[in-house]
Each structure stands twice: as structure tokens, then as C-alpha cells.
PDB file of C-alpha atoms in Angstrom:
ATOM      1  CA  ARG H  13       0.000   0.000   0.000  1.00 84.00           C
ATOM      2  CA  SER H  14       2.737   2.426   0.935  1.00 85.00           C
ATOM      3  CA  HIS H  15       4.521   1.787  -2.383  1.00 90.00           C
ATOM      4  CA  LEU H  16       1.363   2.648  -4.340  1.00 93.00           C
ATOM      5  CA  ASP H  17       0.637   5.671  -2.135  1.00 91.00           C
ATOM      6  CA  ALA H  18       4.178   6.961  -2.617  1.00 90.00           C
ATOM      7  CA  PHE H  19       3.981   6.531  -6.375  1.00 92.00           C
ATOM      8  CA  TRP H  20       0.641   8.347  -6.696  1.00 93.00           C
ATOM      9  CA  PRO H  21       0.582  10.667  -3.661  1.00 92.00           C
ATOM     10  CA  ASP H  22      -1.871  13.158  -5.181  1.00 92.00           C
ATOM     11  CA  ARG H  23      -4.372  10.688  -6.599  1.00 95.00           C
ATOM     12  CA  PRO H  24      -7.356   9.441  -4.601  1.00 96.00           C
ATOM     13  CA  SER H  25      -7.353   5.684  -4.030  1.00 96.00           C
ATOM     14  CA  GLU H  26      -9.518   3.032  -2.475  1.00 96.00           C
ATOM     15  CA  ASP H  27      -8.956  -0.599  -1.488  1.00 96.00           C
ATOM     16  CA  LEU H  28     -11.628  -2.965  -2.778  1.00 96.00           C
ATOM     17  CA  ALA H  29     -12.316  -6.532  -1.684  1.00 93.00           C
ATOM     18  CA  TRP H  30     -13.397  -9.481  -3.811  1.00 90.00           C
ATOM     19  CA  THR H  31     -15.153 -12.110  -1.728  1.00 85.00           C
ATOM     20  CA  LEU H  32     -16.425 -14.614  -4.299  1.00 87.00           C
ATOM     21  CA  GLY H  33     -14.562 -17.773  -5.227  1.00 87.00           C
ATOM     22  CA  PRO H  34     -11.454 -19.254  -3.588  1.00 88.00           C
ATOM     23  CA  ILE H  35      -9.361 -16.058  -3.372  1.00 90.00           C
ATOM     24  CA  GLY H  36     -10.274 -15.520   0.294  1.00 87.00           C
ATOM     25  CA  GLU H  37      -8.896 -18.925   1.255  1.00 88.00           C
ATOM     26  CA  ARG H  38      -5.785 -18.747  -0.905  1.00 89.00           C
ATOM     27  CA  LEU H  39      -4.889 -15.105  -0.246  1.00 91.00           C
ATOM     28  CA  PRO H  40      -6.834 -13.922   2.826  1.00 90.00           C
ATOM     29  CA  SER H  41      -5.512 -10.352   2.816  1.00 91.00           C
ATOM     30  CA  PHE H  42      -6.002  -9.856  -0.929  1.00 95.00           C
ATOM     31  CA  ARG H  43      -7.364  -6.483  -2.037  1.00 96.00           C
ATOM     32  CA  VAL H  44      -7.385  -4.385  -5.170  1.00 97.00           C
ATOM     33  CA  ARG H  45      -6.249  -0.786  -4.957  1.00 97.00           C
ATOM     34  CA  ARG H  46      -8.113   1.483  -7.378  1.00 98.00           C
ATOM     35  CA  VAL H  47      -6.216   4.705  -8.089  1.00 97.00           C
ATOM     36  CA  THR H  48      -8.376   7.449  -9.571  1.00 97.00           C
ATOM     37  CA  PRO H  49      -6.978   9.746 -12.256  1.00 96.00           C
ATOM     38  CA  VAL H  50      -6.916  13.465 -11.559  1.00 94.00           C
ATOM     39  CA  ARG H  51      -6.418  14.495 -15.209  1.00 93.00           C
ATOM     40  CA  LYS H  52      -8.253  13.311 -18.324  1.00 92.00           C
ATOM     41  CA  ASP H  53      -5.056  11.939 -19.883  1.00 92.00           C
ATOM     42  CA  GLU H  54      -4.314   9.637 -16.925  1.00 95.00           C
ATOM     43  CA  PRO H  55      -5.581   6.055 -16.723  1.00 97.00           C
ATOM     44  CA  TRP H  56      -7.392   4.384 -13.869  1.00 97.00           C
ATOM     45  CA  VAL H  57      -4.955   2.072 -12.096  1.00 97.00           C
ATOM     46  CA  TYR H  58      -6.073  -1.197 -10.537  1.00 98.00           C
ATOM     47  CA  SER H  59      -3.386  -3.010  -8.562  1.00 98.00           C
ATOM     48  CA  THR H  60      -3.367  -6.161  -6.515  1.00 97.00           C
ATOM     49  CA  ILE H  61      -2.382  -5.960  -2.869  1.00 95.00           C
ATOM     50  CA  GLY H  62      -1.506  -9.277  -1.282  1.00 91.00           C
ATOM     51  CA  SER H  63      -0.785 -11.315  -4.395  1.00 92.00           C
ATOM     52  CA  TRP H  64       2.818 -11.563  -3.215  1.00 88.00           C
ATOM     53  CA  GLU H  65       1.620 -13.903  -0.444  1.00 85.00           C
ATOM     54  CA  ALA H  66       1.211 -16.611  -3.096  1.00 86.00           C
ATOM     55  CA  THR H  67       4.944 -17.149  -2.772  1.00 80.00           C
ATOM     56  CA  ASP H  68       5.128 -16.762   1.016  1.00 67.00           C
ATOM     57  CA  GLY H  69       8.349 -18.195   2.299  1.00 64.00           C
ATOM     58  CA  GLU H  70      10.233 -17.077  -0.791  1.00 66.00           C
ATOM     59  CA  ARG H  71      12.157 -13.813  -0.998  1.00 64.00           C
ATOM     60  CA  ASP H  72      10.440 -12.507  -4.135  1.00 81.00           C
ATOM     61  CA  GLY H  73       6.745 -11.922  -4.702  1.00 90.00           C
ATOM     62  CA  LEU H  74       4.600 -10.424  -7.442  1.00 94.00           C
ATOM     63  CA  GLU H  75       1.816  -7.881  -7.568  1.00 96.00           C
ATOM     64  CA  PHE H  76      -0.084  -7.140 -10.767  1.00 97.00           C
ATOM     65  CA  PHE H  77      -1.644  -3.983 -12.113  1.00 98.00           C
ATOM     66  CA  LEU H  78      -4.026  -3.116 -14.911  1.00 98.00           C
ATOM     67  CA  LEU H  79      -4.468   0.279 -16.552  1.00 98.00           C
ATOM     68  CA  SER H  80      -7.898   1.269 -17.814  1.00 98.00           C
ATOM     69  CA  PRO H  81      -9.345   4.236 -19.706  1.00 97.00           C
ATOM     70  CA  THR H  82     -12.484   4.025 -17.519  1.00 96.00           C
ATOM     71  CA  ASP H  83     -13.562   3.037 -14.051  1.00 96.00           C
ATOM     72  CA  SER H  84     -14.700  -0.562 -14.375  1.00 94.00           C
ATOM     73  CA  PRO H  85     -15.750  -2.656 -11.346  1.00 91.00           C
ATOM     74  CA  PRO H  86     -15.181  -5.935 -13.294  1.00 94.00           C
ATOM     75  CA  HIS H  87     -11.438  -5.168 -13.117  1.00 97.00           C
ATOM     76  CA  VAL H  88     -11.548  -6.087  -9.414  1.00 96.00           C
ATOM     77  CA  GLU H  89     -12.861  -9.544 -10.303  1.00 95.00           C
ATOM     78  CA  LEU H  90     -10.295  -9.834 -13.101  1.00 96.00           C
ATOM     79  CA  LEU H  91      -7.396  -9.091 -10.768  1.00 97.00           C
ATOM     80  CA  ALA H  92      -8.770 -11.526  -8.177  1.00 96.00           C
ATOM     81  CA  MET H  93      -8.877 -14.181 -10.895  1.00 95.00           C
ATOM     82  CA  VAL H  94      -5.272 -13.456 -11.913  1.00 96.00           C
ATOM     83  CA  ALA H  95      -4.034 -13.480  -8.302  1.00 96.00           C
ATOM     84  CA  ASN H  96      -5.863 -16.744  -7.607  1.00 94.00           C
ATOM     85  CA  PHE H  97      -4.388 -18.280 -10.765  1.00 93.00           C
ATOM     86  CA  HIS H  98      -0.900 -17.143  -9.727  1.00 93.00           C
ATOM     87  CA  ALA H  99      -1.428 -18.527  -6.210  1.00 92.00           C
ATOM     88  CA  ASP H 100      -1.670 -22.044  -7.634  1.00 91.00           C
ATOM     89  CA  PRO H 101       1.937 -23.311  -7.892  1.00 89.00           C
ATOM     90  CA  ARG H 102       1.070 -25.046 -11.179  1.00 91.00           C
ATOM     91  CA  TYR H 103       0.278 -21.700 -12.828  1.00 91.00           C
ATOM     92  CA  ARG H 104       2.813 -19.208 -11.461  1.00 91.00           C
ATOM     93  CA  LEU H 105       2.989 -16.109 -13.611  1.00 93.00           C
ATOM     94  CA  SER H 106       6.083 -14.368 -14.931  1.00 93.00           C
ATOM     95  CA  VAL H 107       6.991 -11.801 -17.577  1.00 95.00           C
ATOM     96  CA  GLY H 108       5.903 -12.985 -21.005  1.00 96.00           C
ATOM     97  CA  ARG H 109       3.110 -15.318 -19.869  1.00 96.00           C
ATOM     98  CA  THR H 110      -0.358 -14.811 -21.295  1.00 97.00           C
ATOM     99  CA  ILE H 111      -3.669 -15.592 -19.619  1.00 97.00           C
ATOM    100  CA  ASN H 112      -6.901 -16.315 -21.473  1.00 97.00           C
ATOM    101  CA  ILE H 113      -9.518 -14.487 -19.406  1.00 96.00           C
ATOM    102  CA  GLY H 114     -12.479 -15.896 -21.331  1.00 95.00           C
ATOM    103  CA  ARG H 115     -14.116 -12.559 -22.087  1.00 96.00           C
ATOM    104  CA  PRO H 116     -13.091  -9.129 -23.363  1.00 97.00           C
ATOM    105  CA  TRP H 117     -11.185  -7.191 -20.713  1.00 97.00           C
ATOM    106  CA  ILE H 118     -13.552  -4.264 -21.447  1.00 95.00           C
ATOM    107  CA  GLU H 119     -16.875  -4.665 -23.203  1.00 93.00           C
ATOM    108  CA  GLY H 120     -16.486  -4.374 -26.969  1.00 92.00           C
ATOM    109  CA  SER H 121     -12.732  -5.053 -26.989  1.00 96.00           C
ATOM    110  CA  ALA H 122     -11.136  -7.801 -29.089  1.00 96.00           C
ATOM    111  CA  ALA H 123      -8.558  -8.348 -26.314  1.00 97.00           C
ATOM    112  CA  ASP H 124      -9.532 -11.319 -24.173  1.00 97.00           C
ATOM    113  CA  HIS H 125      -6.060 -12.274 -22.951  1.00 98.00           C
ATOM    114  CA  LEU H 126      -3.634 -10.557 -20.600  1.00 98.00           C
ATOM    115  CA  LEU H 127       0.097 -10.399 -21.191  1.00 98.00           C
ATOM    116  CA  VAL H 128       2.263 -10.227 -18.075  1.00 97.00           C
ATOM    117  CA  TRP H 129       4.713  -7.467 -18.933  1.00 96.00           C
ATOM    118  CA  LEU H 130       7.211  -5.111 -17.397  1.00 95.00           C
ATOM    119  CA  PRO H 131       5.672  -1.862 -16.108  1.00 95.00           C
ATOM    120  CA  TYR H 132       6.967   0.238 -19.006  1.00 93.00           C
ATOM    121  CA  PRO H 133       4.725   3.265 -18.371  1.00 92.00           C
ATOM    122  CA  TYR H 134       6.198   3.718 -14.881  1.00 93.00           C
ATOM    123  CA  GLY H 135       9.670   2.182 -15.015  1.00 91.00           C
ATOM    124  CA  PRO H 136      11.909   0.369 -12.555  1.00 92.00           C
ATOM    125  CA  SER H 137      11.123   2.681  -9.636  1.00 92.00           C
ATOM    126  CA  PHE H 138       7.555   1.410  -9.751  1.00 93.00           C
ATOM    127  CA  GLU H 139       8.439  -2.191 -10.590  1.00 93.00           C
ATOM    128  CA  CYS H 140      10.633  -2.782  -7.541  1.00 92.00           C
ATOM    129  CA  CYS H 141       9.428  -2.572  -3.973  1.00 89.00           C
ATOM    130  CA  ASP H 142      11.711  -3.708  -1.171  1.00 84.00           C
ATOM    131  CA  LEU H 143      10.126  -4.412   2.197  1.00 78.00           C
ATOM    132  CA  GLY H 144      12.924  -5.436   4.492  1.00 78.00           C
ATOM    133  CA  ASP H 145      13.959  -8.920   3.408  1.00 79.00           C
ATOM    134  CA  ARG H 146      11.075  -9.193   0.892  1.00 79.00           C
ATOM    135  CA  HIS H 147      11.370  -8.038  -2.695  1.00 88.00           C
ATOM    136  CA  ILE H 148       8.091  -7.414  -4.519  1.00 90.00           C
ATOM    137  CA  ARG H 149       7.771  -6.719  -8.232  1.00 93.00           C
ATOM    138  CA  PHE H 150       4.798  -4.962  -9.799  1.00 96.00           C
ATOM    139  CA  LEU H 151       4.060  -6.334 -13.283  1.00 97.00           C
ATOM    140  CA  TRP H 152       1.695  -4.874 -15.856  1.00 97.00           C
ATOM    141  CA  LEU H 153      -1.231  -6.911 -17.186  1.00 98.00           C
ATOM    142  CA  VAL H 154      -1.619  -5.743 -20.784  1.00 97.00           C
ATOM    143  CA  PRO H 155      -4.799  -6.632 -22.684  1.00 98.00           C
ATOM    144  CA  VAL H 156      -3.942  -8.533 -25.884  1.00 98.00           C
ATOM    145  CA  THR H 157      -5.915 -10.260 -28.591  1.00 98.00           C
ATOM    146  CA  PRO H 158      -5.894 -14.039 -29.113  1.00 98.00           C
ATOM    147  CA  ALA H 159      -3.700 -13.567 -32.204  1.00 97.00           C
ATOM    148  CA  GLU H 160      -1.191 -11.473 -30.211  1.00 97.00           C
ATOM    149  CA  ALA H 161      -1.091 -14.100 -27.459  1.00 98.00           C
ATOM    150  CA  ARG H 162      -0.412 -16.786 -30.088  1.00 97.00           C
ATOM    151  CA  LEU H 163       2.301 -14.669 -31.712  1.00 97.00           C
ATOM    152  CA  SER H 164       4.041 -14.219 -28.368  1.00 96.00           C
ATOM    153  CA  LYS H 165       3.897 -17.956 -27.606  1.00 96.00           C
ATOM    154  CA  GLU H 166       4.984 -19.068 -31.079  1.00 96.00           C
ATOM    155  CA  ARG H 167       7.559 -16.429 -32.031  1.00 96.00           C
ATOM    156  CA  GLY H 168       8.505 -14.916 -28.684  1.00 95.00           C
ATOM    157  CA  LEU H 169       7.694 -11.887 -26.592  1.00 95.00           C
ATOM    158  CA  GLU H 170      10.357  -9.792 -28.339  1.00 95.00           C
ATOM    159  CA  VAL H 171       8.572 -10.131 -31.697  1.00 96.00           C
ATOM    160  CA  LEU H 172       5.308  -8.968 -30.155  1.00 96.00           C
ATOM    161  CA  GLU H 173       7.058  -6.098 -28.338  1.00 95.00           C
ATOM    162  CA  ARG H 174       8.667  -4.894 -31.598  1.00 95.00           C
ATOM    163  CA  ARG H 175       5.277  -4.874 -33.297  1.00 96.00           C
ATOM    164  CA  PHE H 176       3.726  -2.918 -30.436  1.00 95.00           C
ATOM    165  CA  GLU H 177       6.565  -0.414 -30.572  1.00 93.00           C
ATOM    166  CA  ALA H 178       6.423  -0.057 -34.367  1.00 94.00           C
ATOM    167  CA  LYS H 179       2.714   0.777 -34.223  1.00 92.00           C
ATOM    168  CA  GLY H 180       3.025   3.168 -31.264  1.00 88.00           C
ATOM    169  CA  LEU H 181      -0.181   1.797 -29.779  1.00 88.00           C
ATOM    170  CA  ASP H 182      -2.246   3.047 -26.897  1.00 93.00           C
ATOM    171  CA  MET H 183      -2.160  -0.280 -25.072  1.00 93.00           C
ATOM    172  CA  ILE H 184      -5.313   0.437 -23.071  1.00 94.00           C
ATOM    173  CA  ASP H 185      -7.489   1.538 -25.980  1.00 95.00           C
ATOM    174  CA  PRO H 186     -10.258  -1.087 -25.986  1.00 94.00           C
ATOM    175  CA  ARG H 187     -10.759  -0.553 -29.738  1.00 94.00           C
ATOM    176  CA  ARG H 188      -7.116  -0.890 -30.765  1.00 94.00           C
ATOM    177  CA  ARG H 189      -6.356  -3.239 -33.629  1.00 93.00           C
ATOM    178  CA  SER H 190      -4.304  -6.374 -33.258  1.00 95.00           C
ATOM    179  CA  VAL H 191      -0.670  -6.236 -34.390  1.00 95.00           C
ATOM    180  CA  ALA H 192      -0.621  -9.972 -35.190  1.00 93.00           C
TER     181      ALA H 192
END
């Protein structure tokens, strides 16, 4: 919480709980922090709090965040689903993994997968959070289309990244076209 507060000190935020499904048993202190934009050109930020506990006992843990052009309560459920998925040792997430979420991330979008990616919009100072002997990384969940997810799996994340960069995309535009 303090890491998120320090990064966005002037933006209102709220912690939201998700109580449905197994998340409460797997990650009892799980919450989603919703950071409200103060300017029109800023995105809404939804970040997990407590996902790092999935790897309790290990030095490193992960938190995940999603950027959105609008306030969208289903993002809380989406992040709970991702954290629960990550909490299962069979499905640990890392940079470059994609997750089929089974529905568009925002209504009307062709993107129904999430790519676990470095937090490029905010850089290493946001990515790394050291809490004593614990190291927590914040990774970006980027909405991608099924074709982009396939491209990343078949040809590698670097190929997909180059295509994103060449197109200069707004990664959170729900109407953006696929690069694959």
C-alpha cells in the first residue's frame, strides 16, 4: 500500500475486496487498490495488494496492475482471478506469460487475454518494492488479442514487443487493432 501511495501521492485511491470464489482462502488479505486519475489523460490504475503472499516463504513476490481508460468494477474480479491463478503453484505467472480471461477485458474489446509485462509506463522505480527482506515486483497486465497471445507464444515476446513499438499503440485503448 505504501509503495502505491508513494507513487501516486496526489491521486485518490480506495482498497476494494473481492469475496467470491477461492481467493479468500488462498490469499486472505487480498485487495485491489483502485487509483483514480486526476487528469483526463491519466488512466485508472487497478493493482493487486496481497498477491505476493502466493509465494510466502520465498524472498520474491509479485503484484499485478491493470491500466484502464475508464472506471470498471469488473477489473476487481479480473485481478482476483489473476491473483488466484498465480497462487496455484502449477500456474505461477512471470513476464511474457499470457492468460486467457475468457471474455473481453472491457466490453467491446477484441482483447480477451492478458500479457504479463514489465511496467513500461512507470519504469523500474515502480516495478521494484523492497520491504525489508522481501522483494516485490509490480508487473503490468496488458490486454492482448488471441492472435497477439499466439504470436508471443509461437515467435517470442520480443517479436510482439517490436510490433507494439512499431505501431506506437495506446495499449489500453479497448478498440485498438491487433498487431498480429
